[in-house]
PDB file of C-alpha atoms and ligand atoms in Angstrom:
ATOM      1  CA  UNK H 300     110.970 124.211 107.937  1.00  0.00           C
ATOM      2  CA  UNK H 301     114.412 125.574 107.415  1.00  0.00           C
ATOM      3  CA  UNK H 302     114.458 128.946 105.705  1.00  0.00           C
ATOM      4  CA  UNK H 303     115.681 128.764 102.151  1.00  0.00           C
ATOM      5  CA  UNK H 304     118.802 130.772 101.268  1.00  0.00           C
ATOM      6  CA  UNK H 305     117.576 133.821  99.404  1.00  0.00           C
ATOM      7  CA  UNK H 306     120.381 134.323  96.924  1.00  0.00           C
ATOM      8  CA  UNK H 307     123.639 132.860  95.685  1.00  0.00           C
ATOM      9  CA  UNK H 308     125.713 134.696  98.306  1.00  0.00           C
ATOM     10  CA  UNK H 309     123.493 133.523 101.147  1.00  0.00           C
ATOM     11  CA  UNK H 310     123.498 129.981  99.815  1.00  0.00           C
ATOM     12  CA  UNK H 311     127.288 130.124  99.668  1.00  0.00           C
ATOM     13  CA  UNK H 312     127.617 131.420 103.259  1.00  0.00           C
ATOM     14  CA  UNK H 313     125.013 129.069 104.623  1.00  0.00           C
ATOM     15  CA  UNK H 314     125.969 125.791 103.004  1.00  0.00           C
ATOM     16  CA  UNK H 315     127.951 123.438 105.162  1.00  0.00           C
ATOM     17  CA  UNK H 316     129.946 122.230 102.224  1.00  0.00           C
ATOM     18  CA  UNK H 317     130.379 122.597  98.495  1.00  0.00           C
ATOM     19  CA  UNK H 318     128.039 119.696  97.778  1.00  0.00           C
ATOM     20  CA  UNK H 319     125.062 121.491  99.365  1.00  0.00           C
ATOM     21  CA  UNK H 320     125.862 124.630  97.407  1.00  0.00           C
ATOM     22  CA  UNK H 321     126.173 122.639  94.179  1.00  0.00           C
ATOM     23  CA  UNK H 322     122.759 121.036  94.817  1.00  0.00           C
ATOM     24  CA  UNK H 323     121.265 124.478  95.482  1.00  0.00           C
ATOM     25  CA  UNK H 324     122.510 125.674  92.089  1.00  0.00           C
ATOM     26  CA  UNK H 325     121.535 122.387  90.440  1.00  0.00           C
ATOM     27  CA  UNK H 326     117.909 122.714  91.625  1.00  0.00           C
ATOM     28  CA  UNK H 327     117.637 126.035  89.806  1.00  0.00           C
ATOM     29  CA  UNK H 328     119.471 125.043  86.625  1.00  0.00           C
ATOM     30  CA  UNK H 329     117.635 121.721  86.287  1.00  0.00           C
ATOM     31  CA  UNK H 330     114.376 123.571  87.016  1.00  0.00           C
ATOM     32  CA  UNK H 331     114.941 125.783  83.976  1.00  0.00           C
ATOM     33  CA  UNK H 332     115.454 122.758  81.705  1.00  0.00           C
ATOM     34  CA  UNK H 333     112.519 120.921  83.280  1.00  0.00           C
ATOM     35  CA  UNK H 334     110.096 123.720  82.402  1.00  0.00           C
ATOM     36  CA  UNK H 335     110.708 122.948  78.741  1.00  0.00           C
ATOM     37  CA  UNK H 336     111.010 119.143  79.058  1.00  0.00           C
ATOM     38  CA  UNK H 337     108.012 118.597  81.345  1.00  0.00           C
ATOM     39  CA  UNK H 338     105.646 120.962  79.528  1.00  0.00           C
ATOM     40  CA  UNK H 339     106.477 119.372  76.166  1.00  0.00           C
ATOM     41  CA  UNK H 340     106.027 115.875  77.644  1.00  0.00           C
ATOM     42  CA  UNK H 341     102.660 116.690  79.214  1.00  0.00           C
ATOM     43  CA  UNK H 342     101.459 118.453  76.081  1.00  0.00           C
ATOM     44  CA  UNK H 343     102.334 115.594  73.724  1.00  0.00           C
ATOM     45  CA  UNK H 344     101.073 112.725  75.889  1.00  0.00           C
ATOM     46  CA  UNK H 345      98.191 114.282  77.770  1.00  0.00           C
ATOM     47  CA  UNK H 346      96.774 117.281  76.012  1.00  0.00           C
ATOM     48  CA  UNK H 347      97.344 116.688  72.290  1.00  0.00           C
ATOM     49  CA  UNK H 348      95.805 113.226  72.685  1.00  0.00           C
ATOM     50  CA  UNK H 349      93.230 111.689  74.982  1.00  0.00           C
ATOM     51  CA  UNK H 350      95.208 109.768  77.655  1.00  0.00           C
ATOM     52  CA  UNK H 351      92.573 107.061  77.688  1.00  0.00           C
ATOM     53  CA  UNK H 352      93.865 105.977  74.256  1.00  0.00           C
ATOM     54  CA  UNK H 353      97.330 105.219  75.637  1.00  0.00           C
ATOM     55  CA  UNK H 354      98.121 101.504  75.546  1.00  0.00           C
ATOM     56  CA  UNK H 355     101.067  99.186  74.928  1.00  0.00           C
ATOM     57  CA  UNK H 356     101.068  99.970  71.241  1.00  0.00           C
ATOM     58  CA  UNK H 357     101.191 103.735  71.792  1.00  0.00           C
ATOM     59  CA  UNK H 358     104.117 103.502  74.206  1.00  0.00           C
ATOM     60  CA  UNK H 359     106.075 100.937  72.145  1.00  0.00           C
ATOM     61  CA  UNK H 360     105.632 103.035  69.000  1.00  0.00           C
ATOM     62  CA  UNK H 361     106.999 106.092  70.788  1.00  0.00           C
ATOM     63  CA  UNK H 362     109.887 104.261  72.426  1.00  0.00           C
ATOM     64  CA  UNK H 363     110.926 102.850  69.045  1.00  0.00           C
ATOM     65  CA  UNK H 364     111.919 106.399  67.987  1.00  0.00           C
ATOM     66  CA  UNK H 365     115.509 107.449  68.809  1.00  0.00           C
ATOM     67  CA  UNK H 366     114.409 111.075  69.296  1.00  0.00           C
ATOM     68  CA  UNK H 367     111.965 109.997  72.002  1.00  0.00           C
ATOM     69  CA  UNK H 368     114.639 107.867  73.687  1.00  0.00           C
ATOM     70  CA  UNK H 369     117.030 110.825  73.857  1.00  0.00           C
ATOM     71  CA  UNK H 370     114.370 113.325  74.996  1.00  0.00           C
ATOM     72  CA  UNK H 371     113.023 110.950  77.646  1.00  0.00           C
ATOM     73  CA  UNK H 372     116.541 110.202  78.912  1.00  0.00           C
ATOM     74  CA  UNK H 373     117.102 113.882  79.701  1.00  0.00           C
ATOM     75  CA  UNK H 374     113.639 114.154  81.226  1.00  0.00           C
ATOM     76  CA  UNK H 375     114.132 111.039  83.366  1.00  0.00           C
ATOM     77  CA  UNK H 376     117.625 111.996  84.521  1.00  0.00           C
ATOM     78  CA  UNK H 377     116.920 115.624  85.389  1.00  0.00           C
ATOM     79  CA  UNK H 378     113.499 115.000  86.949  1.00  0.00           C
ATOM     80  CA  UNK H 379     114.791 112.148  89.118  1.00  0.00           C
ATOM     81  CA  UNK H 380     117.853 114.104  90.310  1.00  0.00           C
ATOM     82  CA  UNK H 381     115.804 117.265  90.945  1.00  0.00           C
ATOM     83  CA  UNK H 382     112.876 115.473  92.569  1.00  0.00           C
ATOM     84  CA  UNK H 383     114.865 113.028  94.695  1.00  0.00           C
ATOM     85  CA  UNK H 384     117.258 115.721  95.902  1.00  0.00           C
ATOM     86  CA  UNK H 385     114.234 117.887  96.752  1.00  0.00           C
ATOM     87  CA  UNK H 386     112.698 115.010  98.699  1.00  0.00           C
ATOM     88  CA  UNK H 387     116.020 114.448 100.508  1.00  0.00           C
ATOM     89  CA  UNK H 388     115.961 118.096 101.638  1.00  0.00           C
ATOM     90  CA  UNK H 389     112.326 117.858 102.756  1.00  0.00           C
ATOM     91  CA  UNK H 390     113.130 114.699 104.759  1.00  0.00           C
ATOM     92  CA  UNK H 391     116.121 116.503 106.296  1.00  0.00           C
ATOM     93  CA  UNK H 392     113.882 119.392 107.365  1.00  0.00           C
ATOM     94  CA  UNK H 393     111.076 117.301 108.783  1.00  0.00           C
ATOM     95  CA  UNK H 394     112.603 114.208 110.339  1.00  0.00           C
ATOM     96  CA  UNK H 395     114.609 115.400 113.304  1.00  0.00           C
ATOM     97  CA  UNK H 396     115.793 112.102 114.809  1.00  0.00           C
ATOM     98  CA  UNK H 397     119.214 111.599 113.140  1.00  0.00           C
ATOM     99  CA  UNK H 398     119.063 107.797 113.103  1.00  0.00           C
ATOM    100  CA  UNK H 399     115.589 107.689 111.596  1.00  0.00           C
ATOM    101  CA  UNK H 400     116.432 110.440 109.117  1.00  0.00           C
ATOM    102  CA  UNK H 401     119.495 108.526 107.946  1.00  0.00           C
ATOM    103  CA  UNK H 402     117.579 105.316 107.288  1.00  0.00           C
ATOM    104  CA  UNK H 403     114.683 107.058 105.572  1.00  0.00           C
ATOM    105  CA  UNK H 404     117.194 108.727 103.255  1.00  0.00           C
ATOM    106  CA  UNK H 405     118.931 105.392 102.617  1.00  0.00           C
ATOM    107  CA  UNK H 406     115.585 103.849 101.634  1.00  0.00           C
ATOM    108  CA  UNK H 407     114.858 106.869  99.410  1.00  0.00           C
ATOM    109  CA  UNK H 408     118.173 106.543  97.566  1.00  0.00           C
ATOM    110  CA  UNK H 409     117.883 102.768  97.134  1.00  0.00           C
ATOM    111  CA  UNK H 410     114.311 102.958  95.803  1.00  0.00           C
ATOM    112  CA  UNK H 411     115.212 105.907  93.536  1.00  0.00           C
ATOM    113  CA  UNK H 412     118.242 104.183  92.029  1.00  0.00           C
ATOM    114  CA  UNK H 413     116.107 101.094  91.363  1.00  0.00           C
ATOM    115  CA  UNK H 414     113.415 103.134  89.618  1.00  0.00           C
ATOM    116  CA  UNK H 415     115.991 105.110  87.651  1.00  0.00           C
ATOM    117  CA  UNK H 416     117.672 101.913  86.420  1.00  0.00           C
ATOM    118  CA  UNK H 417     114.281 100.478  85.392  1.00  0.00           C
ATOM    119  CA  UNK H 418     113.614 103.716  83.497  1.00  0.00           C
ATOM    120  CA  UNK H 419     116.953 103.636  81.663  1.00  0.00           C
ATOM    121  CA  UNK H 420     116.447  99.971  80.783  1.00  0.00           C
ATOM    122  CA  UNK H 421     112.983 100.734  79.452  1.00  0.00           C
ATOM    123  CA  UNK H 422     114.461 103.404  77.200  1.00  0.00           C
ATOM    124  CA  UNK H 423     117.613 101.677  75.975  1.00  0.00           C
ATOM    125  CA  UNK H 424     117.660  97.937  76.625  1.00  0.00           C
ATOM    126  CA  UNK H 425     114.843  96.940  74.266  1.00  0.00           C
ATOM    127  CA  UNK H 426     114.018  97.444  70.622  1.00  0.00           C
ATOM    128  CA  UNK H 427     110.324  97.998  70.334  1.00  0.00           C
ATOM    129  CA  UNK H 428     108.400  97.203  67.213  1.00  0.00           C
ATOM    130  CA  UNK H 429     104.976  98.472  66.426  1.00  0.00           C
ATOM    131  CA  UNK H 430     103.323  95.345  67.645  1.00  0.00           C
ATOM    132  CA  UNK H 431      99.682  96.028  67.116  1.00  0.00           C
ATOM    133  CA  UNK H 432      96.572  94.057  67.891  1.00  0.00           C
ATOM    134  CA  UNK H 433      97.230  91.757  64.948  1.00  0.00           C
ATOM    135  CA  UNK H 434     100.457  90.427  66.411  1.00  0.00           C
ATOM    136  CA  UNK H 435      99.027  90.261  69.895  1.00  0.00           C
ATOM    137  CA  UNK H 436      96.130  88.182  68.571  1.00  0.00           C
ATOM    138  CA  UNK H 437      98.518  85.898  66.677  1.00  0.00           C
ATOM    139  CA  UNK H 438     100.682  85.208  69.707  1.00  0.00           C
ATOM    140  CA  UNK H 439      97.849  84.721  72.150  1.00  0.00           C
ATOM    141  CA  UNK H 440      95.935  82.580  69.689  1.00  0.00           C
ATOM    142  CA  UNK H 441      92.522  84.220  69.242  1.00  0.00           C
TER     143      UNK H 441
ATOM    144  CA  UNK B 277     111.175 132.251 104.812  1.00  0.00           C
ATOM    145  CA  UNK B 278     110.097 135.152 102.680  1.00  0.00           C
ATOM    146  CA  UNK B 279     108.501 138.194 104.268  1.00  0.00           C
ATOM    147  CA  UNK B 280     104.729 138.239 104.489  1.00  0.00           C
ATOM    148  CA  UNK B 281     102.045 135.617 104.380  1.00  0.00           C
ATOM    149  CA  UNK B 282     101.935 135.119 100.619  1.00  0.00           C
ATOM    150  CA  UNK B 283     105.567 134.051 100.640  1.00  0.00           C
ATOM    151  CA  UNK B 284     104.845 131.303 103.146  1.00  0.00           C
ATOM    152  CA  UNK B 285     101.910 130.008 101.149  1.00  0.00           C
ATOM    153  CA  UNK B 286     104.022 130.078  98.009  1.00  0.00           C
ATOM    154  CA  UNK B 287     106.750 128.113  99.781  1.00  0.00           C
ATOM    155  CA  UNK B 288     104.346 125.608 101.315  1.00  0.00           C
ATOM    156  CA  UNK B 289     102.557 124.956  98.022  1.00  0.00           C
ATOM    157  CA  UNK B 290     105.885 124.634  96.219  1.00  0.00           C
ATOM    158  CA  UNK B 291     106.998 121.998  98.717  1.00  0.00           C
ATOM    159  CA  UNK B 292     103.727 120.019  98.666  1.00  0.00           C
ATOM    160  CA  UNK B 293     103.548 120.027  94.862  1.00  0.00           C
ATOM    161  CA  UNK B 294     107.237 119.088  94.611  1.00  0.00           C
ATOM    162  CA  UNK B 295     106.819 116.087  96.894  1.00  0.00           C
ATOM    163  CA  UNK B 296     103.603 115.015  95.147  1.00  0.00           C
ATOM    164  CA  UNK B 297     105.359 115.253  91.777  1.00  0.00           C
ATOM    165  CA  UNK B 298     108.341 113.052  92.726  1.00  0.00           C
ATOM    166  CA  UNK B 299     106.031 110.422  94.181  1.00  0.00           C
ATOM    167  CA  UNK B 300     103.971 110.519  91.001  1.00  0.00           C
ATOM    168  CA  UNK B 301     107.138 110.392  88.881  1.00  0.00           C
ATOM    169  CA  UNK B 302     108.299 107.205  90.608  1.00  0.00           C
ATOM    170  CA  UNK B 303     104.959 105.473  90.125  1.00  0.00           C
ATOM    171  CA  UNK B 304     104.888 106.662  86.512  1.00  0.00           C
ATOM    172  CA  UNK B 305     108.391 105.406  85.644  1.00  0.00           C
ATOM    173  CA  UNK B 306     107.543 102.098  87.299  1.00  0.00           C
ATOM    174  CA  UNK B 307     104.324 101.593  85.342  1.00  0.00           C
ATOM    175  CA  UNK B 308     105.844 102.629  82.013  1.00  0.00           C
ATOM    176  CA  UNK B 309     108.740 100.228  82.668  1.00  0.00           C
ATOM    177  CA  UNK B 310     106.208  97.387  82.488  1.00  0.00           C
ATOM    178  CA  UNK B 311     106.338  97.710  78.666  1.00  0.00           C
ATOM    179  CA  UNK B 312     109.579  95.747  79.021  1.00  0.00           C
ATOM    180  CA  UNK B 313     107.402  92.637  79.466  1.00  0.00           C
ATOM    181  CA  UNK B 314     106.039  93.066  75.948  1.00  0.00           C
ATOM    182  CA  UNK B 315     102.520  93.257  74.498  1.00  0.00           C
ATOM    183  CA  UNK B 316     101.332  90.243  76.464  1.00  0.00           C
ATOM    184  CA  UNK B 317     102.793  91.460  79.727  1.00  0.00           C
ATOM    185  CA  UNK B 318     100.983  93.267  82.527  1.00  0.00           C
ATOM    186  CA  UNK B 319     101.229  96.724  80.897  1.00  0.00           C
ATOM    187  CA  UNK B 320      97.800  96.978  79.306  1.00  0.00           C
ATOM    188  CA  UNK B 321      95.991  95.629  82.350  1.00  0.00           C
ATOM    189  CA  UNK B 322      97.794  98.160  84.515  1.00  0.00           C
ATOM    190  CA  UNK B 323      96.872 101.030  82.221  1.00  0.00           C
ATOM    191  CA  UNK B 324      93.227  99.962  81.986  1.00  0.00           C
ATOM    192  CA  UNK B 325      93.162 100.173  85.751  1.00  0.00           C
ATOM    193  CA  UNK B 326      94.510 103.751  85.622  1.00  0.00           C
ATOM    194  CA  UNK B 327      92.075 104.744  82.886  1.00  0.00           C
ATOM    195  CA  UNK B 328      89.272 104.708  85.471  1.00  0.00           C
ATOM    196  CA  UNK B 329      87.925 108.152  86.216  1.00  0.00           C
ATOM    197  CA  UNK B 330      89.276 108.718  89.762  1.00  0.00           C
ATOM    198  CA  UNK B 331      92.835 108.262  88.477  1.00  0.00           C
ATOM    199  CA  UNK B 332      92.178 110.534  85.537  1.00  0.00           C
ATOM    200  CA  UNK B 333      91.025 113.257  87.919  1.00  0.00           C
ATOM    201  CA  UNK B 334      94.239 112.573  89.824  1.00  0.00           C
ATOM    202  CA  UNK B 335      96.187 113.129  86.619  1.00  0.00           C
ATOM    203  CA  UNK B 336      94.509 116.498  86.128  1.00  0.00           C
ATOM    204  CA  UNK B 337      95.692 117.427  89.636  1.00  0.00           C
ATOM    205  CA  UNK B 338      99.216 116.287  88.709  1.00  0.00           C
ATOM    206  CA  UNK B 339      99.127 118.620  85.694  1.00  0.00           C
ATOM    207  CA  UNK B 340      97.944 121.488  87.908  1.00  0.00           C
ATOM    208  CA  UNK B 341     100.769 120.744  90.361  1.00  0.00           C
ATOM    209  CA  UNK B 342     103.333 120.741  87.544  1.00  0.00           C
ATOM    210  CA  UNK B 343     102.164 124.085  86.188  1.00  0.00           C
ATOM    211  CA  UNK B 344     102.157 125.768  89.599  1.00  0.00           C
ATOM    212  CA  UNK B 345     105.507 124.252  90.639  1.00  0.00           C
ATOM    213  CA  UNK B 346     107.188 125.167  87.344  1.00  0.00           C
ATOM    214  CA  UNK B 347     105.978 128.775  87.344  1.00  0.00           C
ATOM    215  CA  UNK B 348     106.696 129.299  91.033  1.00  0.00           C
ATOM    216  CA  UNK B 349     110.104 127.666  90.457  1.00  0.00           C
ATOM    217  CA  UNK B 350     110.825 130.388  87.906  1.00  0.00           C
ATOM    218  CA  UNK B 351     109.703 132.937  90.500  1.00  0.00           C
ATOM    219  CA  UNK B 352     112.140 131.470  93.052  1.00  0.00           C
ATOM    220  CA  UNK B 353     114.932 131.651  90.482  1.00  0.00           C
ATOM    221  CA  UNK B 354     114.155 135.340  89.894  1.00  0.00           C
ATOM    222  CA  UNK B 355     114.101 135.988  93.662  1.00  0.00           C
ATOM    223  CA  UNK B 356     117.475 134.314  94.084  1.00  0.00           C
ATOM    224  CA  UNK B 357     119.365 135.687  91.120  1.00  0.00           C
ATOM    225  CA  UNK B 358     118.097 139.241  90.612  1.00  0.00           C
ATOM    226  CA  UNK B 359     118.422 142.316  92.802  1.00  0.00           C
ATOM    227  CA  UNK B 360     114.789 143.315  92.256  1.00  0.00           C
ATOM    228  CA  UNK B 361     113.214 139.870  92.747  1.00  0.00           C
ATOM    229  CA  UNK B 362     112.439 140.124  96.469  1.00  0.00           C
ATOM    230  CA  UNK B 363     110.758 143.505  95.989  1.00  0.00           C
ATOM    231  CA  UNK B 364     108.286 142.026  93.526  1.00  0.00           C
ATOM    232  CA  UNK B 365     107.868 138.594  95.138  1.00  0.00           C
ATOM    233  CA  UNK B 366     104.248 139.202  96.086  1.00  0.00           C
ATOM    234  CA  UNK B 367     103.241 140.549  92.674  1.00  0.00           C
ATOM    235  CA  UNK B 368     105.076 137.641  91.062  1.00  0.00           C
ATOM    236  CA  UNK B 369     103.221 135.143  93.228  1.00  0.00           C
ATOM    237  CA  UNK B 370      99.853 136.493  92.123  1.00  0.00           C
ATOM    238  CA  UNK B 371     101.178 136.386  88.572  1.00  0.00           C
ATOM    239  CA  UNK B 372     102.097 132.720  89.080  1.00  0.00           C
ATOM    240  CA  UNK B 373      98.568 131.968  90.340  1.00  0.00           C
ATOM    241  CA  UNK B 374      97.057 133.955  87.466  1.00  0.00           C
ATOM    242  CA  UNK B 375      99.106 132.239  84.773  1.00  0.00           C
ATOM    243  CA  UNK B 376      98.444 128.824  86.363  1.00  0.00           C
ATOM    244  CA  UNK B 377      94.717 129.556  86.021  1.00  0.00           C
ATOM    245  CA  UNK B 378      95.077 130.864  82.469  1.00  0.00           C
ATOM    246  CA  UNK B 379      96.860 127.643  81.463  1.00  0.00           C
ATOM    247  CA  UNK B 380      94.656 125.438  83.643  1.00  0.00           C
ATOM    248  CA  UNK B 381      91.231 126.468  82.384  1.00  0.00           C
ATOM    249  CA  UNK B 382      91.733 125.474  78.705  1.00  0.00           C
ATOM    250  CA  UNK B 383      93.347 122.225  79.879  1.00  0.00           C
ATOM    251  CA  UNK B 384      90.260 121.478  81.990  1.00  0.00           C
ATOM    252  CA  UNK B 385      87.986 122.356  79.086  1.00  0.00           C
ATOM    253  CA  UNK B 386      89.893 119.881  76.931  1.00  0.00           C
ATOM    254  CA  UNK B 387      90.240 117.040  79.440  1.00  0.00           C
ATOM    255  CA  UNK B 388      87.097 117.017  81.611  1.00  0.00           C
ATOM    256  CA  UNK B 389      84.762 116.095  78.724  1.00  0.00           C
ATOM    257  CA  UNK B 390      87.132 113.231  77.845  1.00  0.00           C
ATOM    258  CA  UNK B 391      86.700 111.891  81.356  1.00  0.00           C
ATOM    259  CA  UNK B 392      82.980 112.466  81.820  1.00  0.00           C
ATOM    260  CA  UNK B 393      81.727 112.507  78.253  1.00  0.00           C
ATOM    261  CA  UNK B 394      82.252 108.766  78.005  1.00  0.00           C
ATOM    262  CA  UNK B 395      84.986 109.420  75.425  1.00  0.00           C
TER     263      UNK B 395
HETATM  264  C1  HEM Z 276     108.989 122.132  85.631  1.00  0.00           C
HETATM  265  C2  HEM Z 276     109.954 122.913  86.058  1.00  0.00           C
HETATM  266  C3  HEM Z 276     110.461 122.945  87.485  1.00  0.00           C
HETATM  267  C4  HEM Z 276     111.028 124.041  88.067  1.00  0.00           C
HETATM  268  C5  HEM Z 276     111.261 125.415  87.409  1.00  0.00           C
HETATM  269  C6  HEM Z 276     111.380 123.675  89.422  1.00  0.00           C
HETATM  270  C7  HEM Z 276     112.030 124.524  90.319  1.00  0.00           C
HETATM  271  C8  HEM Z 276     112.299 124.226  91.616  1.00  0.00           C
HETATM  272  C9  HEM Z 276     113.007 125.078  92.540  1.00  0.00           C
HETATM  273  C10 HEM Z 276     113.599 126.442  92.204  1.00  0.00           C
HETATM  274  C11 HEM Z 276     113.040 124.441  93.740  1.00  0.00           C
HETATM  275  C12 HEM Z 276     113.633 124.976  95.033  1.00  0.00           C
HETATM  276  C13 HEM Z 276     114.918 124.289  95.354  1.00  0.00           C
HETATM  277  C14 HEM Z 276     115.517 124.809  96.652  1.00  0.00           C
HETATM  278  O1  HEM Z 276     114.797 125.276  97.518  1.00  0.00           O
HETATM  279  O2  HEM Z 276     116.748 124.718  96.782  1.00  0.00           O
HETATM  280  C15 HEM Z 276     112.353 123.188  93.587  1.00  0.00           C
HETATM  281  C16 HEM Z 276     112.159 122.256  94.597  1.00  0.00           C
HETATM  282  C17 HEM Z 276     111.606 121.009  94.409  1.00  0.00           C
HETATM  283  N1  HEM Z 276     111.171 120.460  93.233  1.00  0.00           N
HETATM  284 FE1  HEM Z 276     111.088 121.417  91.467  1.00  0.00          FE
HETATM  285  N2  HEM Z 276     111.011 122.379  89.661  1.00  0.00           N
HETATM  286  C18 HEM Z 276     110.441 121.879  88.490  1.00  0.00           C
HETATM  287  C19 HEM Z 276     109.974 120.584  88.295  1.00  0.00           C
HETATM  288  C20 HEM Z 276     109.921 119.592  89.259  1.00  0.00           C
HETATM  289  C21 HEM Z 276     109.508 118.224  89.031  1.00  0.00           C
HETATM  290  C22 HEM Z 276     109.078 117.625  87.671  1.00  0.00           C
HETATM  291  C23 HEM Z 276     109.567 117.586  90.243  1.00  0.00           C
HETATM  292  C24 HEM Z 276     109.243 116.156  90.565  1.00  0.00           C
HETATM  293  C25 HEM Z 276     109.927 115.170  90.057  1.00  0.00           C
HETATM  294  C26 HEM Z 276     110.036 118.540  91.220  1.00  0.00           C
HETATM  295  C27 HEM Z 276     110.244 118.267  92.557  1.00  0.00           C
HETATM  296  C28 HEM Z 276     110.734 119.160  93.487  1.00  0.00           C
HETATM  297  C29 HEM Z 276     110.890 118.892  94.900  1.00  0.00           C
HETATM  298  C30 HEM Z 276     110.528 117.600  95.632  1.00  0.00           C
HETATM  299  C31 HEM Z 276     111.427 120.041  95.471  1.00  0.00           C
HETATM  300  C32 HEM Z 276     111.785 120.287  96.956  1.00  0.00           C
HETATM  301  C33 HEM Z 276     110.739 121.143  97.607  1.00  0.00           C
HETATM  302  C34 HEM Z 276     111.295 121.957  98.741  1.00  0.00           C
HETATM  303  O3  HEM Z 276     112.497 121.889  99.054  1.00  0.00           O
HETATM  304  O4  HEM Z 276     110.512 122.700  99.324  1.00  0.00           O
HETATM  305  N3  HEM Z 276     110.243 119.757  90.591  1.00  0.00           N
HETATM  306  N4  HEM Z 276     111.902 123.061  92.283  1.00  0.00           N
END
């Protein structure tokens, strides 16, 4: 494992280019925001309620709220950038064969972009109504 | 690598939890995106599958990973941006473990009965 730069100066001296330095700073800044975003998300959806009660209706009701859409957009964007960049670094440290490393990173980016787009569509491309059991029963005819 | 054995454990755990969290995040965004298919789509069936107890234990581990990674992330930020951080890295790591436990125990007390109490 490559040793992590220990402070801003070291990161600056060590980084091959400005992009690596920017990512180094980004990991720390996004981390600060994620503490708040992730803890709030886990508290609301996992601790305040029993997760076993989560179903379509619960999610659709939440996603119908603009405040949830905005909050989740920040959470999705920052967590994906932070997590995928972290994974890119881990792959760089552990896969030594340059050709293999390149293709694994290509697959990572392609899969990540796909998942990110699905996430953004889920948040913004649909208007959810509180379709409860009544409507589900009506449409499926029992 | 930080000096001393604790630093290496801290680093290793940070890396493992980080990787586990992104992989979980991807699966999670994918399964939530199934709500796009509407109330009659595959979403509910998928969730019922994940409501089985082994996955719920898995979710408790995800929460533990988040808490450790977040607190140790703050520790890394202090190491990198303060002059005194490195000097206290070991004390801060034990603090991270302590606070993770202090947050983790009430969470377990809340969630484990939901999983095993038939709730
Ligand atoms: C909750 C608040 C969080 C904080 C404070 C935080 C902080 C950090 C920091 C400081 C690093 C080190 C970056 C570097 O070495 O340059 C890091 C790495 C990483 N984080 Fe986070 N993070 C948080 C949440 C997350 C989440 C939600 C994920 C998953 C999506 C994640 C995934 C990763 C990964 C994969 C790495 C790379 C591990 C490594 O290089 O050893 N983190 N995090």
